mmCIF file of C-alpha atoms and ligand atoms in Angstrom:
data_model
loop_
_atom_site.group_PDB
_atom_site.id
_atom_site.type_symbol
_atom_site.label_atom_id
_atom_site.label_comp_id
_atom_site.label_asym_id
_atom_site.label_seq_id
_atom_site.Cartn_x
_atom_site.Cartn_y
_atom_site.Cartn_z
ATOM 1 C CA UNK A 236 -14.225 7.867 -5.513
ATOM 2 C CA UNK A 237 -15.521 4.354 -5.049
ATOM 3 C CA UNK A 238 -14.807 2.421 -1.850
ATOM 4 C CA UNK A 239 -15.536 -1.251 -1.326
ATOM 5 C CA UNK A 240 -14.777 -3.988 1.133
ATOM 6 C CA UNK A 241 -13.218 -6.852 -0.867
ATOM 7 C CA UNK A 242 -13.187 -9.397 1.969
ATOM 8 C CA UNK A 243 -13.558 -9.245 5.725
ATOM 9 C CA UNK A 244 -11.012 -12.003 6.509
ATOM 10 C CA UNK A 245 -8.392 -10.842 5.821
ATOM 11 C CA UNK A 246 -9.934 -7.406 5.880
ATOM 12 C CA UNK A 247 -9.145 -5.654 2.589
ATOM 13 C CA UNK A 248 -10.630 -2.397 1.356
ATOM 14 C CA UNK A 249 -10.259 -1.051 -2.167
ATOM 15 C CA UNK A 250 -10.584 2.627 -3.086
ATOM 16 C CA UNK A 251 -10.674 3.734 -6.704
ATOM 17 C CA UNK A 252 -10.057 7.182 -8.196
ATOM 18 C CA UNK A 253 -8.319 8.562 -5.157
ATOM 19 C CA UNK A 254 -6.236 11.441 -6.523
ATOM 20 C CA UNK A 255 -6.633 14.119 -9.188
ATOM 21 C CA UNK A 256 -5.134 12.993 -12.478
ATOM 22 C CA UNK A 257 -2.736 15.955 -12.633
ATOM 23 C CA UNK A 258 -1.275 15.212 -9.193
ATOM 24 C CA UNK A 259 -0.996 11.539 -10.062
ATOM 25 C CA UNK A 260 0.948 12.287 -13.253
ATOM 26 C CA UNK A 261 3.302 14.623 -11.417
ATOM 27 C CA UNK A 262 4.065 12.019 -8.730
ATOM 28 C CA UNK A 263 4.592 9.193 -11.245
ATOM 29 C CA UNK A 264 6.951 11.194 -13.448
ATOM 30 C CA UNK A 265 9.116 12.180 -10.487
ATOM 31 C CA UNK A 266 9.245 8.675 -9.054
ATOM 32 C CA UNK A 267 10.429 7.284 -12.383
ATOM 33 C CA UNK A 268 13.095 9.968 -12.738
ATOM 34 C CA UNK A 269 16.403 8.569 -11.419
ATOM 35 C CA UNK A 270 18.051 11.966 -11.832
ATOM 36 C CA UNK A 271 15.442 13.660 -9.638
ATOM 37 C CA UNK A 272 15.778 10.902 -7.004
ATOM 38 C CA UNK A 273 19.556 11.311 -6.948
ATOM 39 C CA UNK A 274 19.125 15.073 -6.523
ATOM 40 C CA UNK A 275 16.937 14.410 -3.463
ATOM 41 C CA UNK A 276 19.614 12.102 -2.061
ATOM 42 C CA UNK A 277 17.359 9.039 -2.226
ATOM 43 C CA UNK A 278 19.337 5.763 -2.344
ATOM 44 C CA UNK A 279 17.666 3.155 -4.563
ATOM 45 C CA UNK A 280 17.962 -0.617 -4.399
ATOM 46 C CA UNK A 281 17.715 -2.918 -7.408
ATOM 47 C CA UNK A 282 17.303 -6.705 -7.156
ATOM 48 C CA UNK A 283 14.989 -9.472 -8.369
ATOM 49 C CA UNK A 284 12.091 -7.717 -6.623
ATOM 50 C CA UNK A 285 12.622 -4.668 -8.833
ATOM 51 C CA UNK A 286 13.674 -1.162 -7.947
ATOM 52 C CA UNK A 287 12.736 0.055 -4.470
ATOM 53 C CA UNK A 288 13.432 2.973 -2.197
ATOM 54 C CA UNK A 289 12.133 4.667 0.912
ATOM 55 C CA UNK A 290 10.881 8.198 0.448
ATOM 56 C CA UNK A 291 10.800 10.905 3.075
ATOM 57 C CA UNK A 292 7.457 12.682 2.924
ATOM 58 C CA UNK A 293 8.999 16.132 2.777
ATOM 59 C CA UNK A 294 10.478 15.486 -0.674
ATOM 60 C CA UNK A 295 6.996 14.991 -2.120
ATOM 61 C CA UNK A 296 4.136 16.806 -0.342
ATOM 62 C CA UNK A 297 1.326 15.130 -2.364
ATOM 63 C CA UNK A 298 2.299 11.867 -0.652
ATOM 64 C CA UNK A 299 1.421 13.402 2.711
ATOM 65 C CA UNK A 300 -1.884 14.519 1.230
ATOM 66 C CA UNK A 301 -2.469 10.919 0.137
ATOM 67 C CA UNK A 302 -1.556 9.635 3.598
ATOM 68 C CA UNK A 303 -4.104 11.967 5.173
ATOM 69 C CA UNK A 304 -6.737 10.739 2.731
ATOM 70 C CA UNK A 305 -5.952 7.115 3.601
ATOM 71 C CA UNK A 306 -6.310 7.898 7.299
ATOM 72 C CA UNK A 307 -9.588 9.692 6.778
ATOM 73 C CA UNK A 308 -11.092 6.902 4.650
ATOM 74 C CA UNK A 309 -9.958 4.084 6.937
ATOM 75 C CA UNK A 310 -10.664 5.601 10.323
ATOM 76 C CA UNK A 311 -7.036 5.527 11.497
ATOM 77 C CA UNK A 312 -6.598 7.943 14.358
ATOM 78 C CA UNK A 313 -3.219 7.334 15.935
ATOM 79 C CA UNK A 314 -1.045 4.948 13.888
ATOM 80 C CA UNK A 315 1.740 6.747 12.028
ATOM 81 C CA UNK A 316 3.580 5.780 8.870
ATOM 82 C CA UNK A 317 7.268 5.437 9.503
ATOM 83 C CA UNK A 318 8.065 5.805 5.829
ATOM 84 C CA UNK A 319 6.727 5.357 2.358
ATOM 85 C CA UNK A 320 8.246 2.624 0.209
ATOM 86 C CA UNK A 321 8.185 2.880 -3.553
ATOM 87 C CA UNK A 322 8.466 -0.234 -5.711
ATOM 88 C CA UNK A 323 8.923 -0.206 -9.460
ATOM 89 C CA UNK A 324 8.689 -3.588 -11.197
ATOM 90 C CA UNK A 325 9.467 -4.494 -14.795
ATOM 91 C CA UNK A 326 8.806 -7.750 -16.708
ATOM 92 C CA UNK A 327 10.252 -10.752 -14.872
ATOM 93 C CA UNK A 328 10.129 -9.018 -11.473
ATOM 94 C CA UNK A 329 7.811 -9.770 -8.550
ATOM 95 C CA UNK A 330 7.891 -10.238 -4.793
ATOM 96 C CA UNK A 331 7.598 -13.638 -3.028
ATOM 97 C CA UNK A 332 4.835 -14.457 -0.495
ATOM 98 C CA UNK A 333 5.271 -12.898 2.948
ATOM 99 C CA UNK A 334 3.307 -11.255 5.754
ATOM 100 C CA UNK A 335 3.878 -7.632 6.762
ATOM 101 C CA UNK A 336 4.386 -8.492 10.432
ATOM 102 C CA UNK A 337 7.059 -6.212 11.843
ATOM 103 C CA UNK A 338 7.806 -4.552 15.125
ATOM 104 C CA UNK A 339 9.669 -1.261 15.382
ATOM 105 C CA UNK A 340 10.349 0.523 18.674
ATOM 106 C CA UNK A 341 7.485 -1.294 20.434
ATOM 107 C CA UNK A 342 5.030 -0.460 17.638
ATOM 108 C CA UNK A 343 3.573 -2.944 15.173
ATOM 109 C CA UNK A 344 2.966 -2.733 11.438
ATOM 110 C CA UNK A 345 -0.794 -2.741 11.845
ATOM 111 C CA UNK A 346 -1.956 -1.693 8.378
ATOM 112 C CA UNK A 347 -0.505 -1.727 4.878
ATOM 113 C CA UNK A 348 -1.756 0.424 2.014
ATOM 114 C CA UNK A 349 -0.650 -0.076 -1.579
ATOM 115 C CA UNK A 350 -1.351 2.727 -4.036
ATOM 116 C CA UNK A 351 -1.055 1.859 -7.731
ATOM 117 C CA UNK A 352 0.439 4.662 -9.788
ATOM 118 C CA UNK A 353 0.037 3.046 -13.207
ATOM 119 C CA UNK A 354 -1.789 0.319 -15.061
ATOM 120 C CA UNK A 355 0.196 -2.848 -15.815
ATOM 121 C CA UNK A 356 -0.228 -4.512 -19.219
ATOM 122 C CA UNK A 357 -0.042 -8.067 -17.887
ATOM 123 C CA UNK A 358 0.733 -9.711 -14.523
ATOM 124 C CA UNK A 359 1.812 -7.878 -11.372
ATOM 125 C CA UNK A 360 -1.317 -8.519 -9.296
ATOM 126 C CA UNK A 361 -1.080 -8.284 -5.518
ATOM 127 C CA UNK A 362 -2.314 -11.715 -4.572
ATOM 128 C CA UNK A 363 -3.410 -12.934 -1.113
ATOM 129 C CA UNK A 364 -1.874 -16.380 -1.129
ATOM 130 C CA UNK A 365 -3.831 -17.927 1.770
ATOM 131 C CA UNK A 366 -7.192 -16.581 0.623
ATOM 132 C CA UNK A 367 -8.556 -18.354 -2.386
ATOM 133 C CA UNK A 368 -8.189 -16.228 -5.457
ATOM 134 C CA UNK A 369 -8.063 -12.773 -3.896
ATOM 135 C CA UNK A 370 -6.014 -10.888 -6.421
ATOM 136 C CA UNK A 371 -5.841 -7.170 -6.943
ATOM 137 C CA UNK A 372 -4.966 -6.244 -10.492
ATOM 138 C CA UNK A 373 -2.860 -3.063 -10.704
ATOM 139 C CA UNK A 374 -4.887 -0.068 -11.836
ATOM 140 C CA UNK A 375 -3.782 3.547 -11.932
ATOM 141 C CA UNK A 376 -5.238 5.585 -9.050
ATOM 142 C CA UNK A 377 -6.438 2.573 -7.043
ATOM 143 C CA UNK A 378 -5.539 1.931 -3.418
ATOM 144 C CA UNK A 379 -5.839 -1.224 -1.371
ATOM 145 C CA UNK A 380 -5.614 -1.248 2.384
ATOM 146 C CA UNK A 381 -5.477 -4.242 4.702
ATOM 147 C CA UNK A 382 -5.089 -5.217 8.356
ATOM 148 C CA UNK A 383 -2.096 -7.311 9.404
ATOM 149 C CA UNK A 384 -3.254 -8.237 12.918
ATOM 150 C CA UNK A 385 -6.363 -9.708 14.504
ATOM 151 C CA UNK A 386 -8.259 -7.927 17.258
ATOM 152 C CA UNK A 387 -6.750 -10.263 19.879
ATOM 153 C CA UNK A 388 -3.263 -9.082 18.910
ATOM 154 C CA UNK A 389 -2.265 -12.206 16.990
ATOM 155 C CA UNK A 390 -0.889 -11.980 13.475
ATOM 156 C CA UNK A 391 -3.533 -12.453 10.786
ATOM 157 C CA UNK A 392 -1.914 -15.246 8.766
ATOM 158 C CA UNK A 393 -4.500 -14.774 6.020
ATOM 159 C CA UNK A 394 -2.862 -11.436 5.247
ATOM 160 C CA UNK A 395 0.003 -13.269 3.505
ATOM 161 C CA UNK A 396 0.487 -11.792 0.033
ATOM 162 C CA UNK A 397 2.810 -11.692 -2.932
ATOM 163 C CA UNK A 398 3.430 -9.515 -5.949
ATOM 164 C CA UNK A 399 2.914 -11.714 -8.972
ATOM 165 C CA UNK A 400 5.560 -11.412 -11.653
ATOM 166 C CA UNK A 401 5.024 -8.593 -14.122
ATOM 167 C CA UNK A 402 4.689 -10.124 -17.588
ATOM 168 C CA UNK A 403 4.314 -7.043 -19.731
ATOM 169 C CA UNK A 404 4.456 -3.309 -19.002
ATOM 170 C CA UNK A 405 5.492 -1.943 -15.611
ATOM 171 C CA UNK A 406 4.127 -1.658 -12.087
ATOM 172 C CA UNK A 407 4.753 1.388 -9.908
ATOM 173 C CA UNK A 408 3.364 1.496 -6.374
ATOM 174 C CA UNK A 409 3.655 3.556 -3.196
ATOM 175 C CA UNK A 410 3.375 1.456 -0.040
ATOM 176 C CA UNK A 411 2.359 3.074 3.240
ATOM 177 C CA UNK A 412 3.299 1.134 6.351
ATOM 178 C CA UNK A 413 1.272 2.276 9.350
ATOM 179 C CA UNK A 414 2.835 1.437 12.718
ATOM 180 C CA UNK A 415 1.015 1.746 16.022
ATOM 181 C CA UNK A 416 -0.314 0.007 19.089
ATOM 182 C CA UNK A 417 -2.232 -3.194 18.529
ATOM 183 C CA UNK A 418 -5.235 -1.743 20.329
ATOM 184 C CA UNK A 419 -5.993 0.388 17.248
ATOM 185 C CA UNK A 420 -6.730 -2.669 15.089
ATOM 186 C CA UNK A 421 -10.211 -3.317 16.439
ATOM 187 C CA UNK A 422 -11.452 0.258 16.068
ATOM 188 C CA UNK A 423 -10.253 0.452 12.452
ATOM 189 C CA UNK A 424 -11.809 -2.950 11.682
ATOM 190 C CA UNK A 425 -15.062 -1.774 13.226
ATOM 191 C CA UNK A 426 -14.963 1.491 11.228
ATOM 192 C CA UNK A 427 -14.354 -0.316 7.920
ATOM 193 C CA UNK A 428 -17.026 -2.962 8.469
ATOM 194 C CA UNK A 429 -19.506 -0.332 9.551
ATOM 195 C CA UNK A 430 -18.867 2.027 6.654
ATOM 196 C CA UNK A 431 -18.029 -0.136 3.661
ATOM 197 C CA UNK A 432 -19.854 -3.425 4.073
ATOM 198 C CA UNK A 433 -21.958 -2.570 1.074
ATOM 199 C CA UNK A 434 -20.490 -0.735 -1.891
ATOM 200 C CA UNK A 435 -20.840 3.006 -1.729
ATOM 201 C CA UNK A 436 -19.329 6.078 -3.262
HETATM 202 O O1 LIG B 275 4.010 -5.197 -4.901
HETATM 203 C C1 LIG B 275 3.050 -5.543 -4.239
HETATM 204 O O2 LIG B 275 1.948 -5.703 -4.761
HETATM 205 C C2 LIG B 275 3.201 -5.806 -2.765
HETATM 206 C C3 LIG B 275 4.534 -5.381 -2.188
HETATM 207 C C4 LIG B 275 4.682 -5.812 -0.762
HETATM 208 O O3 LIG B 275 3.965 -6.652 -0.315
HETATM 209 C C5 LIG B 275 5.663 -5.207 0.161
HETATM 210 O O4 LIG B 275 6.469 -4.386 -0.253
HETATM 211 O O5 LIG B 275 5.634 -5.561 1.348
HETATM 212 FE FE1 LIG B 276 4.075 -6.868 1.803
#
């Protein structure tokens, strides 16, 4: 496992080789299997941003394992994920620029994690549109994690991002949305800067 801080403003951390290959293959095959999803009663949505659906953690225990790993590696102590969103893009599909600034039952979407379940032949990078050239190319078994708010509670506008259009191949990701109280932002930022300012394994 290799963890590095890509930038500190917006604060983005990248973790490579997160899961065992066998577990990764099992998750990917299930998520691509429409029959299996229907059996689990998962409604899917298809539009110009590709196929997407929310997944309850109990239908796929390895996703809870992954969530626990994300928490451990990022120093999250109290924020909870409300759900896991899967997105599956094919050529011609992408997602326009936006910020992940949401409020739900008095909690805020403090942190977003995107886990890449496959390589993409061409295109499909997650690109931070207000931060010169910060682009994360999809790579199987890689996770990126970023902070959506500043320590003073304001939205971090530099966290704006888009999914560039997939040109060739496919892109399959699991997105973890961590909601919590804004006061957790500064301790996570401190943890990440302290632990990953220089590359380490
Ligand atoms: O597909 C991506 O790389 C990002 C998706 C995203 O930003 C979102 O679902 O909020
Ligand atoms: Fe987003």
